[in-house]
Every structure is written in C-alpha cells, then in structure tokens.
XYZ file of C-alpha atoms in Angstrom:
639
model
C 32.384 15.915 40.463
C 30.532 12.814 41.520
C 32.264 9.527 41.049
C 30.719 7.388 44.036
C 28.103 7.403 46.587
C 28.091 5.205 49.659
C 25.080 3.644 50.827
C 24.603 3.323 54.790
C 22.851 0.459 55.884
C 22.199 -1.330 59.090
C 25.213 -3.186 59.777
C 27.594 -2.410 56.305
C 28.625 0.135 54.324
C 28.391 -0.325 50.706
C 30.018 1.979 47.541
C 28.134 2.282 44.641
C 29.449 3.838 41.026
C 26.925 6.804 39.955
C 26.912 8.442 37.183
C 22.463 9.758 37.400
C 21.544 6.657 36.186
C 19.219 4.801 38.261
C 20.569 2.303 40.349
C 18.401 -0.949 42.139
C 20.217 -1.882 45.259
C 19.279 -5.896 45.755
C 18.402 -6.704 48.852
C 15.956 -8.839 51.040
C 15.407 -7.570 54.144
C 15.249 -3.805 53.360
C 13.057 -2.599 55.846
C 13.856 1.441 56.498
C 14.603 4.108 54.026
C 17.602 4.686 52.554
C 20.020 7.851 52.129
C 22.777 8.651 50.318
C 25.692 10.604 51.104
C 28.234 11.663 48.551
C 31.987 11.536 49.217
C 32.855 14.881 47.836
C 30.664 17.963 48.102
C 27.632 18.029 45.938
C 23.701 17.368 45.650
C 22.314 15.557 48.731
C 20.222 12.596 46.768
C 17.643 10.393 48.627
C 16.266 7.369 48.064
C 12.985 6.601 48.829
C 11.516 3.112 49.141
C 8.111 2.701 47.240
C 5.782 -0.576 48.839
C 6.242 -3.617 46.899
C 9.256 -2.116 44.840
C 13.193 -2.087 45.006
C 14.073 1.699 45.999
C 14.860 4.295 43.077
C 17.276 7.045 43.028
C 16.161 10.355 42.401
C 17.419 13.630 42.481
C 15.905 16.953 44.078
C 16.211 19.990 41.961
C 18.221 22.380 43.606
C 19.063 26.301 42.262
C 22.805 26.326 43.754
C 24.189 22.763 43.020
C 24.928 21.588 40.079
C 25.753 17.517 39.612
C 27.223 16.463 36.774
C 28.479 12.895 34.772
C 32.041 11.758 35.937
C 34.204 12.838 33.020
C 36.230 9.897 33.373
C 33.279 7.974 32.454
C 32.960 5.763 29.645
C 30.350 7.054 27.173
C 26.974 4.506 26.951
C 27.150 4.349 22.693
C 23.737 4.850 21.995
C 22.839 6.439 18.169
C 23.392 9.894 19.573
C 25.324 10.899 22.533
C 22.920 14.141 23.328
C 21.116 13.493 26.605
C 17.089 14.124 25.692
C 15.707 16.253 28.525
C 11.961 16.107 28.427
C 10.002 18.423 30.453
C 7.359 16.365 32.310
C 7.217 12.666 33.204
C 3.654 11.245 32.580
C 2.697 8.801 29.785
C 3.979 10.608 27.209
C 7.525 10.706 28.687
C 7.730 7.107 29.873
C 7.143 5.771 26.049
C 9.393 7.830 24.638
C 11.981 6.193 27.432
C 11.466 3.067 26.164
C 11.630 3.990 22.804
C 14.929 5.468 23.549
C 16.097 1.965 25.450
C 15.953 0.401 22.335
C 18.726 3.464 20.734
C 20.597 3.642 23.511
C 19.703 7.026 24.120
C 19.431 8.816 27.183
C 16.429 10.419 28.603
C 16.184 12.735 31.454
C 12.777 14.047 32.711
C 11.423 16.441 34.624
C 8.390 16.244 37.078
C 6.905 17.249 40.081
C 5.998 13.882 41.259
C 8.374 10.984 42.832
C 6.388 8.309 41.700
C 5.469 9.796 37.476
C 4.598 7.151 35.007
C 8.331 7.577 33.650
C 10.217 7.674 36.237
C 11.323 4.029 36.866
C 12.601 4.214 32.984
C 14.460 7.194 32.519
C 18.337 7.288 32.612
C 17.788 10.416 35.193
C 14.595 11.577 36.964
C 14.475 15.184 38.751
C 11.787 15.954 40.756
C 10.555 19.531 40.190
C 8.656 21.610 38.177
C 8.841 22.305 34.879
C 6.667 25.616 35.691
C 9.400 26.726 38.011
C 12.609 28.758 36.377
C 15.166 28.189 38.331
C 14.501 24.748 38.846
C 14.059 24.369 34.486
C 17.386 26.346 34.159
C 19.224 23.770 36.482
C 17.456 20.852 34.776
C 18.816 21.728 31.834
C 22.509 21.163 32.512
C 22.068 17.992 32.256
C 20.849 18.219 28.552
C 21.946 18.239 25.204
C 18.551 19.121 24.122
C 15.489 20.148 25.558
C 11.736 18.895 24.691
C 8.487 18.251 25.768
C 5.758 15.923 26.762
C 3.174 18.692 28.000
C 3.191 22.073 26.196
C 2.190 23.929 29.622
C 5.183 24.977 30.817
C 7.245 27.873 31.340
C 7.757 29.417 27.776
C 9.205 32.916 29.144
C 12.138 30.441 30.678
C 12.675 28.753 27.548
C 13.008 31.548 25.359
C 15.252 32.873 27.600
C 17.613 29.904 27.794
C 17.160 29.719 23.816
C 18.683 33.237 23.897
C 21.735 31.860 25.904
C 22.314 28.998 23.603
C 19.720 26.176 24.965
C 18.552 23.794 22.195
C 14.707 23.612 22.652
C 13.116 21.017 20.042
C 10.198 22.518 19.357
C 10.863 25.827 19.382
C 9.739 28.066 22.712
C 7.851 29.954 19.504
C 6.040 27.208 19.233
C 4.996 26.650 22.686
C 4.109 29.937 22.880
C 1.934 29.845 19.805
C 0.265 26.344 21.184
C -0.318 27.241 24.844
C -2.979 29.537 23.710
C -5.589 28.472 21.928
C -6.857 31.802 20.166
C -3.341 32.614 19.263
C -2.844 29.116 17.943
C -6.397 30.005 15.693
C -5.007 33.441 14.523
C -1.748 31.764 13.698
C -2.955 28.935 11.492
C -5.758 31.675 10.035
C -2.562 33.533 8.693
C -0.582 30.349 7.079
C -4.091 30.050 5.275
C -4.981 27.014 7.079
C -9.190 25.512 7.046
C -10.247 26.055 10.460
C -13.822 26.892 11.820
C -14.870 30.503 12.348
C -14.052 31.676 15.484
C -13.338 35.186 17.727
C -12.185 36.292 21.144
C -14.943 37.258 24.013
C -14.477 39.261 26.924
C -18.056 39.677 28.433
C -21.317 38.536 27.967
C -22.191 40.639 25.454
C -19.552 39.518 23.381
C -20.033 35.935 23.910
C -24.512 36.794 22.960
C -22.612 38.951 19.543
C -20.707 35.702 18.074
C -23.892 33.945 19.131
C -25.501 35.987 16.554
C -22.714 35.704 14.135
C -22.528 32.109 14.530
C -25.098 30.714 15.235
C -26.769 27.843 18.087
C -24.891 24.818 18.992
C -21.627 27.255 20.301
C -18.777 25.990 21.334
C -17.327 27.934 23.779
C -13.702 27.704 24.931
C -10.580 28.500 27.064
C -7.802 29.936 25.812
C -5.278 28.343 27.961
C -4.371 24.736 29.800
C -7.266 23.448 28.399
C -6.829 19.404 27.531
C -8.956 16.043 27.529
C -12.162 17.784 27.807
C -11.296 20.534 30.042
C -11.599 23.992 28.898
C -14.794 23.460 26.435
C -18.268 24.219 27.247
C -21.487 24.012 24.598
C -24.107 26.789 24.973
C -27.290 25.269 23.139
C -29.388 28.875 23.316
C -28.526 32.171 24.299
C -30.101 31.175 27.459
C -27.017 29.230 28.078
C -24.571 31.464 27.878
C -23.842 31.971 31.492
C -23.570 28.644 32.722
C -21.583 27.509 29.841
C -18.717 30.951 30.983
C -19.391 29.582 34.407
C -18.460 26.460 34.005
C -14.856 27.457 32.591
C -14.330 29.825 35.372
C -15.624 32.869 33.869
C -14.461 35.462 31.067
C -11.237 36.578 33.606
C -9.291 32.909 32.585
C -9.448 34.311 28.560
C -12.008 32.874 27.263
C -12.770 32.488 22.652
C -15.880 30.882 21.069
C -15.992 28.696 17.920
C -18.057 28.269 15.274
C -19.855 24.350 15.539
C -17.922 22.554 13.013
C -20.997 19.878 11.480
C -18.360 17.023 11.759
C -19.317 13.771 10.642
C -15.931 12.728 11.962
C -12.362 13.594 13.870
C -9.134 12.642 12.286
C -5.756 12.964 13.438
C -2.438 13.325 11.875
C 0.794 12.691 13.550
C 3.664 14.816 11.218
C 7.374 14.373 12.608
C 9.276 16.969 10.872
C 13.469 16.488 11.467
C 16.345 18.920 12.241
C 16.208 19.348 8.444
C 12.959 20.789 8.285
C 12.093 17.615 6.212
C 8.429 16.312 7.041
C 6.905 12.560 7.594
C 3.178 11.931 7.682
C 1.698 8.917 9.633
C -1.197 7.675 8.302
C -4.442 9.375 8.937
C -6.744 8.235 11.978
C -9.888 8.466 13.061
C -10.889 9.552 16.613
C -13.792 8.578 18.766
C -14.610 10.643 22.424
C -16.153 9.747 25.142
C -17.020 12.665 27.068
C -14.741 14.533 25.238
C -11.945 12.309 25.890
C -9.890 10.331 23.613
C -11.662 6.797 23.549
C -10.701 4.991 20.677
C -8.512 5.428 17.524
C -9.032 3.801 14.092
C -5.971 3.374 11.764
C -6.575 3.803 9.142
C -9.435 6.084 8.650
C -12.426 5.003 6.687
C -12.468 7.716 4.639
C -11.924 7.933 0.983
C -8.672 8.144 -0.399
C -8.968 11.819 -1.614
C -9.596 13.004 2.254
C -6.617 11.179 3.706
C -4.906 13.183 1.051
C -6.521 16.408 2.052
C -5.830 15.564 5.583
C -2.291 15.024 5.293
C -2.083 18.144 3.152
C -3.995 20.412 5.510
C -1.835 18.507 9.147
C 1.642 19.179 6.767
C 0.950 22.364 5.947
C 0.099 23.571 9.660
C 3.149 22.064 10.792
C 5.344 23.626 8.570
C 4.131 26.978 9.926
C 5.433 26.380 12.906
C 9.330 25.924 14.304
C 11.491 23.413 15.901
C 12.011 19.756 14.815
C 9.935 16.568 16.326
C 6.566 14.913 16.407
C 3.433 17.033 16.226
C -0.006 16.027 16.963
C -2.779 18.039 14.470
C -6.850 17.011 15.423
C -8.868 17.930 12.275
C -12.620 17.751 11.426
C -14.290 16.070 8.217
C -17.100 17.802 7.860
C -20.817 16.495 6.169
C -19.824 18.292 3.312
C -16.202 16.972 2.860
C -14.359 20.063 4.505
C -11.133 19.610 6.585
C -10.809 22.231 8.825
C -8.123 21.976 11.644
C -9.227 21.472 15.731
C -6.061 22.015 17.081
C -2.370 21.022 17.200
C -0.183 19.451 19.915
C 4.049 19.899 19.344
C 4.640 16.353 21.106
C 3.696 12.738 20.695
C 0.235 12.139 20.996
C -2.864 9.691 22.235
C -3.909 9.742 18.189
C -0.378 8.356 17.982
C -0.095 5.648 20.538
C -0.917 2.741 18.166
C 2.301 3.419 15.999
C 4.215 1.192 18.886
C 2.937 -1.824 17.470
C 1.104 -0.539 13.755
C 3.707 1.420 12.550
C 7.469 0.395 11.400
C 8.900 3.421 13.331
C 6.774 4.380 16.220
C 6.267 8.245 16.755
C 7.605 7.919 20.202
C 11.589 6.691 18.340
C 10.649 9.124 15.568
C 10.407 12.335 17.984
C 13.724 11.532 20.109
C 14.968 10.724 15.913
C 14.146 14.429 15.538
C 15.019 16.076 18.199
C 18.783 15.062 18.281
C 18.897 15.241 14.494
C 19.110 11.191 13.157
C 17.455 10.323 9.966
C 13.526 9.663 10.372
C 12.138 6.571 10.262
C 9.233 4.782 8.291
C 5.961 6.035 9.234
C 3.844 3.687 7.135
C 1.419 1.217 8.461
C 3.092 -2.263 9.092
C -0.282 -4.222 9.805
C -3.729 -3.879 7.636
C -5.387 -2.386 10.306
C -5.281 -1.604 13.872
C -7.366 0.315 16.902
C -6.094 1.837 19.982
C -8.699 1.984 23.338
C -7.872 4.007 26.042
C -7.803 3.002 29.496
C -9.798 5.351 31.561
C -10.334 4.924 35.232
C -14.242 3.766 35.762
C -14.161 3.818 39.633
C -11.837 5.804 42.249
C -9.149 3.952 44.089
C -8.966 0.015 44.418
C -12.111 -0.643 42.799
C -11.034 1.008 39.627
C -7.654 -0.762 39.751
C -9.712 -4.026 39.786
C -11.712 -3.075 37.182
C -9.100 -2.241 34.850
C -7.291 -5.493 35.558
C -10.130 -7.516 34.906
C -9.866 -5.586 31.509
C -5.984 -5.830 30.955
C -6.528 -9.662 31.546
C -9.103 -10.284 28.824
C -7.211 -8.747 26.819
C -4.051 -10.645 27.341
C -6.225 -13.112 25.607
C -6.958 -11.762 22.280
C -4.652 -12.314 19.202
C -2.636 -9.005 18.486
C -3.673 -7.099 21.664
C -0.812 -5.187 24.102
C -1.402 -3.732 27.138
C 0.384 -0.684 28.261
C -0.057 -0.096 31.599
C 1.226 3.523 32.734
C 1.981 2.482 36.308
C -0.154 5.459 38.007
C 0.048 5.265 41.843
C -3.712 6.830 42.048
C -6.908 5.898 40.361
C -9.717 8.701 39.357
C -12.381 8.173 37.152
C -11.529 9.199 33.533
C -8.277 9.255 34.220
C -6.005 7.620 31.286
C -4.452 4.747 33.126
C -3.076 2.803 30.113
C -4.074 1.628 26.925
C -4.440 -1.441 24.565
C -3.909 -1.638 21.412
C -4.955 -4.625 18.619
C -3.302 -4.892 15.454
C -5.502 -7.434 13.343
C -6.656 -8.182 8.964
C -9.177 -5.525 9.451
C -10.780 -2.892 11.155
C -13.837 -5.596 11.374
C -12.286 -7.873 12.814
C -10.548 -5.967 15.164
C -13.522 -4.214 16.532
C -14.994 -7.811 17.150
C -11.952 -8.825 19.118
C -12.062 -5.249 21.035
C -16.000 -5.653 21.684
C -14.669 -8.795 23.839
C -12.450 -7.037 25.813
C -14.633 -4.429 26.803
C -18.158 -6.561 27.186
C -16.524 -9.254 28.562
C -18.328 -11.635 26.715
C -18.617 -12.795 23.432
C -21.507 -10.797 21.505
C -22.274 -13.820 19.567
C -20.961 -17.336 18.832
C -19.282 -16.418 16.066
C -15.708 -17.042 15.567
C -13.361 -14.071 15.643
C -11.204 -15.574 13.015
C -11.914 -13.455 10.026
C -12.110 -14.885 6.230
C -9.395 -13.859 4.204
C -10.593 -15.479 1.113
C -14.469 -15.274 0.060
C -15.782 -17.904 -2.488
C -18.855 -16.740 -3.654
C -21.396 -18.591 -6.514
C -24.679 -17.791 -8.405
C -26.242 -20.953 -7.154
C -25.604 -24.045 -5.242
C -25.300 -26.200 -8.796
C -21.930 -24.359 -8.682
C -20.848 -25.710 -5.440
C -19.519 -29.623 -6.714
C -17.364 -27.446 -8.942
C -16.601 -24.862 -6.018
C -15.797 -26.988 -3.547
C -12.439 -27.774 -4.584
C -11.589 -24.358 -3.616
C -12.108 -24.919 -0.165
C -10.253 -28.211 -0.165
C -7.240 -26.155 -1.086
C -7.669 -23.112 1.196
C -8.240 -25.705 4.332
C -5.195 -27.443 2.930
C -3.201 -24.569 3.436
C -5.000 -23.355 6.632
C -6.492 -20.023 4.876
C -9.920 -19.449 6.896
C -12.138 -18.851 4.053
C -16.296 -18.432 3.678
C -18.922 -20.107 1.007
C -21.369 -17.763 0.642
C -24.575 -18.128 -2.514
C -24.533 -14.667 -4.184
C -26.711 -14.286 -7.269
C -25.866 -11.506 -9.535
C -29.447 -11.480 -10.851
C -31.173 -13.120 -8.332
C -30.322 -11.348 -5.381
C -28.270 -8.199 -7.156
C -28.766 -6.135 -3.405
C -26.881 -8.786 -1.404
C -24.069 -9.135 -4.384
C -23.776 -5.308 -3.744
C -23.929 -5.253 -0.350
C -21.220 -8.361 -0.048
C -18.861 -6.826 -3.072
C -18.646 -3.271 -1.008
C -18.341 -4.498 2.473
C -15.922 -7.584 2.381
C -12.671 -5.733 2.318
C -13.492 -3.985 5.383
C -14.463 -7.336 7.140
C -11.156 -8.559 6.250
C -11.872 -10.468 3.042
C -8.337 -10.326 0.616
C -9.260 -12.825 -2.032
C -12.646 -13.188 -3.709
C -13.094 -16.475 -5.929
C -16.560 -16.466 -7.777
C -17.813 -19.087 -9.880
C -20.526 -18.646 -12.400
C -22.205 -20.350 -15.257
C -23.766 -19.523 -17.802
C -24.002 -15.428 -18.326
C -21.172 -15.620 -15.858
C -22.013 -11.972 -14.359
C -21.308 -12.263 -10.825
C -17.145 -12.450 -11.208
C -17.353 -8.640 -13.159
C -19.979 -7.349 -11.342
C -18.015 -8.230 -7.933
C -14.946 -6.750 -9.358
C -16.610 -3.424 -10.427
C -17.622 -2.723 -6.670
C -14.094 -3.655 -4.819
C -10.723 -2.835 -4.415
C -10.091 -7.035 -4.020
C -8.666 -9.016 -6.691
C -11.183 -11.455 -7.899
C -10.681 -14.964 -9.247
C -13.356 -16.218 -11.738
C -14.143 -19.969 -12.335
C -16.088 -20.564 -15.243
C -18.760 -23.356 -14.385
C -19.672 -25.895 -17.346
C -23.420 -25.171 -17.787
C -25.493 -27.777 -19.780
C -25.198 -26.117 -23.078
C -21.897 -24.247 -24.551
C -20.189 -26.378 -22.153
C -18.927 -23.558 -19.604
C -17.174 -21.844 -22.926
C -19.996 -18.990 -22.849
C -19.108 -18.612 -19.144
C -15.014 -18.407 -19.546
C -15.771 -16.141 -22.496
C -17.711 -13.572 -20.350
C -15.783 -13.445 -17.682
C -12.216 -12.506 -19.634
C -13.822 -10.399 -21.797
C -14.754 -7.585 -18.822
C -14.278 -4.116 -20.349
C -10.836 -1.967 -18.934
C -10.966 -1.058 -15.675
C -12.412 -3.700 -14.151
C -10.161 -6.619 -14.478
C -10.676 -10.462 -13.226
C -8.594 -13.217 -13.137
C -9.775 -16.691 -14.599
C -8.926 -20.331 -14.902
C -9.617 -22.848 -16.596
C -13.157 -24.432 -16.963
C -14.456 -25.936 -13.593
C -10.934 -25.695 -12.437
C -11.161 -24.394 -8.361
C -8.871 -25.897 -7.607
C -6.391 -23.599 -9.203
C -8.801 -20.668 -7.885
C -7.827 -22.015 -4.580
C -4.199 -22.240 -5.464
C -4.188 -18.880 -7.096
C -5.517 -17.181 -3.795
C -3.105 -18.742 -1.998
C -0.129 -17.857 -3.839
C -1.586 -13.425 -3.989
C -1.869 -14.104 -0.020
C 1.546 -15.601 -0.339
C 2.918 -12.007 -1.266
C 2.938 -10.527 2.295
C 3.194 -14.136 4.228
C 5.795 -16.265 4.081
C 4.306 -19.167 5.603
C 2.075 -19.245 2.752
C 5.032 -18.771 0.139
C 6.730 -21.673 2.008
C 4.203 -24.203 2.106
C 3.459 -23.445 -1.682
C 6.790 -24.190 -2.617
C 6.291 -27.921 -0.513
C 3.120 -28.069 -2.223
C 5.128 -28.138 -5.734
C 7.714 -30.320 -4.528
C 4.879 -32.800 -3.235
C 3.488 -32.379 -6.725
C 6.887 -33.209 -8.239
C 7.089 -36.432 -6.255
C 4.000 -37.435 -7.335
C 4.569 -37.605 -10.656
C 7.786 -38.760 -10.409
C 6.701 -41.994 -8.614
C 4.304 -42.932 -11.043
C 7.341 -42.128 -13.655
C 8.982 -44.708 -11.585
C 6.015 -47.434 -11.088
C 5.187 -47.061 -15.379
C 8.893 -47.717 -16.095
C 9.131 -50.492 -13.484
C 5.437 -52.354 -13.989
C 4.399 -51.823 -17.571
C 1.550 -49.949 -18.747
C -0.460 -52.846 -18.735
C 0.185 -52.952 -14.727
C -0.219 -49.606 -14.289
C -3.537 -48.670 -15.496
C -5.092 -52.154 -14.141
C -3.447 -50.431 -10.860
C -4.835 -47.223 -11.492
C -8.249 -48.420 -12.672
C -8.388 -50.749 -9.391
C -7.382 -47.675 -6.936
C-alpha cells in the first residue's frame, strides 16, 4: 500500500506522508515541475505546477493499479466516515466540497480536466472520465458511495457496478430515466404528474403532425445531453420546421416536440429526499433566462400561497417516483391560468439551488452529501426574508471577459449581503457560468435595487438603498405634530422608517396601491394615524399581510374618542392594534418591540430603553424626597 512518497527536487530529497489527500509543498523558488515517485510499487502520480499557484497532486486513472488509504492510518472523524465519490468536478462538485469541509467529510471527484472548478478542494481528484468504464470502475474503489454532479454519464457502468454491490445515490434507474428527456416525460406521465403535451418525432412529417396537434409556437427538443439552452429549438410556422431540426443536429440525435406551455412564470423546487425515503422541500423559486440560461433566481416566489403549495406538491410527488436518496432539482411552469405542469427534473444540486448557501439554514449542497451517506436532513427553510441569486456568465472571450467579470465581483463586494462565488475556471467563453452572487436582503425590493447596482454599475437613482422597515402613514398633515413622535422613537432606535400622507378618502387609489405593495418593498411595521372617521388604519389592514398600529388623532370635536372607537372596533378578520389617544410615541415603541422578535439588537436596546426609563423616575423620586415639592415643581416649571 502507499504510506510515503518522496519528492525529488534540485538539490534535496524530501518524504512526504500521503494518504490521496492533496498536499501543497511550500516553497519559493519552485521553478520546474515536479514528480513523484512512490517507494513501493503502485500508481505513478504527477504533479503539475499551475502559473501563479502552489503545485497540486493529482492522480491519473489507471485500469490495472489500484491505490489505496494506508490502513495504519488514523481515520479524519468527520460525521460519516464513507468517502463521497462524485462523478464530475465542475461547479456543482466544488460546492458540495466545501460543504463537506465544514462535516469533515471526504469528497473524491472525478473529471477529465486537471485544472476543474473542484479540484483544488476535494480530499482526492482523479483525472478521467466519468464516460469511460474502466476508468469509473477504478474510481470507485476509492468510494463508499457513488453520486453525481452531471447526470451524463455512463449509466450502463453504473448499473452494472450496482449489480456487484456499488452504492449509487441516486439510483443508475434514475439516471437512466433523466438522461433522456422523452423517457423522463413518459415516466412522470405515468406517476400522474402535470406536464405539457408532448410526443416523439422521427421525420419531418412527424414533427408537421404534432404541429397540427399542437399547435404554433412549438417547442422542439432533444432527447439527450441537452442543458443550459442546448438541445431546444422554437419553430414559429410550419415553415420552420427544418431549420429548427437543423439546428439540433437533425432527427438521427432523437429528437421529441412539446406542447408551448403559456407560462407566465418558471419555478423551481429543490426536494432532498434521505436514505429513508423521507422528503424535504426548499422553498419555491422563481427563475428568470436569459437566452435560455439560468439568469437570476427569486426566493421566494411571488406567487400566492396556494401555488407554492401546488408547487411543492407537484416537485414532491415527481421525486418520489423516482429512486435513490439526495438532492433533486424539478423546473416547473405556472401557467396564465394557474396550472403547474413540470419542465423537467435534475437528480443533483442545482443553479435554482445555489442561493441556499447563504438563504437557507442547511444549504442543498450539505443536505445532498446528508443524503447520500444516510445522516439526518437538515432545515430547508428560508433563514433571511428574501434573497436573489445572479449568475455569472462570461460577456467577452478570454481576458476581456475576466476583466469584465471582476469589475462586477468588485461592485459587488460593496453591497450589504452580497457573496461572490467565483468558480475558478481557467478559460473564459461567452455565456459560460463563471460564478455567481448572491444577496440576501428585507425584501425582494430591496434586493433587486442593490442587484441593479451591481450590474449597471451605477446607481439608477439617488435614492438610498436602505429600505423602510416601518411605514407611518396619516390622512393629512394636521396629523403629523401628533405623528411625529413616532419617528423620534424609530430614529432613536436606528429603525429606517418613511412618512408618507395617505388619505383613505382623499386619495383611496394611492392608500391601495401603498397597503398592497409595502411588504414587498420591505415595509414590516405600518403605524397610521387618523382622526376623525379614523378609516385609513382598517382599510390598510384589510389589504396587507403587515401588522398595523393605529393612533387615534384628537380631532376638534369628540376629542379623538370617535377616532379610538373606530379603529378597535374593525370587524374579525381584519385586526389593528391601537394606543392610546395621540400617543406615537408608544406606536413607535410598539413597532420596535414586533421588530424586536427576530432582532436582538432591537430586543436589547429596548430593555436599556426601560432601564433608562427606570432611572428617570427614580431620580426625580430622589430630587422630590431630597428638595420638597415646593422645590421641585419651581424646578420643573423653570426647566
């Protein structure tokens, strides 16, 4: 077995422990390439020196040799001692490395290039291909179980190595089912899941029959390796037909047509299902293409509650057709009439998925390896209000492109909430994914404000990007004396906050428009004051999901009594929270202490606000038992 290698350098002779975990030798003046030869008979392993890096070790996949971990070797105690292979090395497979850094986990991948996105990361890196069998079969000795981060691979290999006892998480079934995209349909059409009409075509005529059946827009695809935009084509007319076959190499490469789906939008669900065959559903997302390429995800949707249920439901139940444990990508449509019919599904982690790293208390990178070597899942749910992931995609071939995109990582380096994940790509093409950022933020509002400056470069207008998360809101500005005090106590506390004149009867279009739009600029508190008929604080609460503070104002007649009385006397349903007569101030403080719930800076400086309050009156305790009352009030009446 391998226990050491020695390293042969210019001038010394140096013996390193191994065990096919990478290993940085430190060194200065490191000019030539490096080679290692092993003491006892094995692998030959070379190390190749890439420019402005320390040299990696790698290991070439060979059909005869086999190299395996010293058994004398102390164990790393990660969660689980099974050793993750993944079959390819791109994006995909260097997250889910760092994932597993965090568990102690080890990763091994396979790829056919030295220089892959994950290879720097993982514990072992063999450079192959995961379309070759013998070269599969001997990466797999080195794993405990088997997975991947591209479902175009060998699946006649892996269902053979299933057969001889190879875990495989998914199941080869599964790749099998997935690889093809008409099989994947007919599959999914027999578990009873939505999807659009669709049938195989062979020739021409074929394709001109379903372009009867269906219908003009067609959407014409290939059946196999067909990803970020490749493998679709849209015939408009009849007329079309040809060029659209053309252009995915003709009717020979297997070629199915779909029926258009009248999306008004694409959602995504990422579903991790465990060992178990337990399921976990992240929250639904929306996603936005730019020449049919992943540009931008949403989380979460804006779509009413009922369709992220649907959505889940439909994602769930086409996962549960399938077999094998781990993370599992399903693209859906939400169509104008409220349909969810399913795009497609992908059985690994997933671009609609990158934004868990930072949005999500268990990311679905830790929640696949979780899977695949059988821990308990983690928490899928959404730890932030809102957040958006923007893809990276090469503008310009080589150097220019790299620019470019730096100029783009770097305003975003300055923008509250944004990371930058840079995928480390020796070679720059346009539209390919190079990395992505993703910005985690109050709202969806103000998160696409903050995004807009990264990728305009400029502010669109001179408006702040801090977002208001309390609105106070009035009928007129003879409420504002009263309202003020309200924004003495959110700038006391540093809450950014707005003052905005909304009339219920006056201006009943901008009340609507404000009442259904704040929560998705970011808005968490509403305080309205009214006089009078007091209107506005019910009519506010009837149109949003925000809890809404009312402030009776004292009017000249009824003094403010007809104003508290309307306001707490709102039907069921639609409740609001008062105080007393021209009281903001506790409005203010009320606000405060609901925001208070999720932040503990807010909790704690409320609880030194009460102590401060406590002092106070406990030093004019002091002063009216030291000074007389005489003293004090000629003191008070003088201050």
């Amino acid at each position: 077995m391998l226990q050491r290698a020695t390293a042969v350098l210019p001038g010394q002779t140096t013996t390193l422990a191994f065990a096919f975990k990478p290993y940085h030798y430190s060194s200065t003046n490191i000019t030539s390439s490096l080679t290692f030869y092993m003491d006892q008979p094995s692998l030959p392993l070379k190390m190749k020196q890439k420019q402005f890096q320390q040299p990696r070790l790698y290991c070439q996949a060979s059909p005869h040799d086999e190299v395996s971990l010293r058994s004398d070797e102390s164990p790393v105690h990660g969660l689980s001692e099974m050793v993750v292979g993944v079959l390819g090395g791109g994006q995909l497979g260097r997250m889910l490395c760092q994932a597993a850094s965090q568990l102690a986990i080890k990763v091994v991948v396979l790829d056919p290039h030295v220089n892959c996105p994950a290879s720097s990361l993982s514990y072992h890196h063999m450079v192959g291909s995961f379309d070759d069998s013998a070269t599969v079969e001997e990466f797999v000795k080195r794993c405990g179980v088997l997975t991947v981060e591209i479902e175009h691979v060998d699946v006649a290999t892996l269902e053979k190595l299933e057969k001889q006892g190879v875990d495989c998480q998914p199941k080869a079934s599964t790749i099998r089912i997935i690889q093809d995209k008409y099989l994947q349909k007919v599959h999914f059409s027999q578990h009873g899941i939505p999807l659009p009409e669709f049938m195989q075509i062979d020739d021409l005529e074929g394709a001109k029959k379903a372009g009867e059946l269906f219908g003009y827009p067609l959407m014409i695809k290939s059946r196999r390796l067909a990803y970020d935009g490749r493998g679709n084509a849209v015939a408009k007319s009849k007329e079309e037909l040809p060029s659209a076959v053309d252009a995915l190499g003709g009717f020979h490469r297997g070629l199915y047509v779909e029926k258009w789906a009248p999306f008004v939008k694409e959602l995504a669900v990422i579903v991790v299902r465990g060992r178990d065959n337990s399921i976990s559903c992240y929250p639904v997302v929306e996603t936005i293409h730019r020449d049919n390429i992943c540009n931008i995800v949403k989380a979460p949707a804006e779509v009413k509650w009922k369709i992220r249920e649907h959505a889940t439901e439909v994602a769930s139940n086409a996962v549960n057709s399938l077999e094998g444990a781990g993370v599992f990508a399903v693209e859906l449509f939400l169509t104008d009439d409220g349909q969810i019919l399913l795009n497609e599904v992908a059985p690994r982690p997933h671009n609609s998925g990158h934004h868990t790293i930072e949005s999500c208390y268990t990311s679905q990178y830790e929640n696949h390896l979780r899977a695949v070597v059988g821990l308990p899942l983690g928490n899928p749910s959404l730890k932030t209000p809102a957040a958006v992931m923007y893809n990276i995609l090469g503008e310009e071939e080589g150097e220019l492109g790299f620019q470019l995109a730096h100029k783009l990582i770097k305003r975003a380096l300055t923008i509250p909430g944004a990371t930058v994940h840079w995928y480390d790509k020796p070679e720059m093409r346009k539209q390919r994914k190079m990395g992505h950022i993703t910005i985690v933020g109050p709202s969806l509002g103000n998160i696409e404000s903050n995004l807009a400056i990264i990728v305009e470069g400029k502010r669109l207008d001179d408006k702040t990007a801090v977002v208001p998360r309390v609105g106070i809101i009035m009928g007129s500005d003879s409420d504002l004396p009263v309202m003020k005090s309200a924004a003495e106590i959110l700038e006391m506390f540093g809450v950014p906050y707005e003052v905005r004149i909304v009339s219920a009867h006056r201006t009943p279009e901008l009340m609507f428009s404000y009442a259904k739009s704040a929560d998705k600029l970011g808005v968490q508190v509403i305080i309205a004051g009214a006089g009078g008929a007091a209107h506005l604080p019910g009519m506010v609460a009837a149109l949003t999901p925000l809890p809404v503070i009312g402030v009776p104002v004292r009017g000249s007649t009824l003094d403010g009594i007809d104003s508290l009385l309307s306001i707490v006397q709102m039907p069921r349903g639609v409740p609001v929270a008062t105080v007393a007569v021209n009281n903001a101030t506790n409005a203010g403080l009320l606000a405060v202490r609901m925001l208070g719930i999720a932040d503990n800076n807010l909790r704690s400086r409320m609880s030194q606000y009460q102590e401060d309050q406590k002092e106070i009156v406990l030093n004019k305790g002091d002063i009216l038992e030291n000074h007389g009352w005489e003293s004090y009030l000629n003191k008070m009446s003088s201050s």
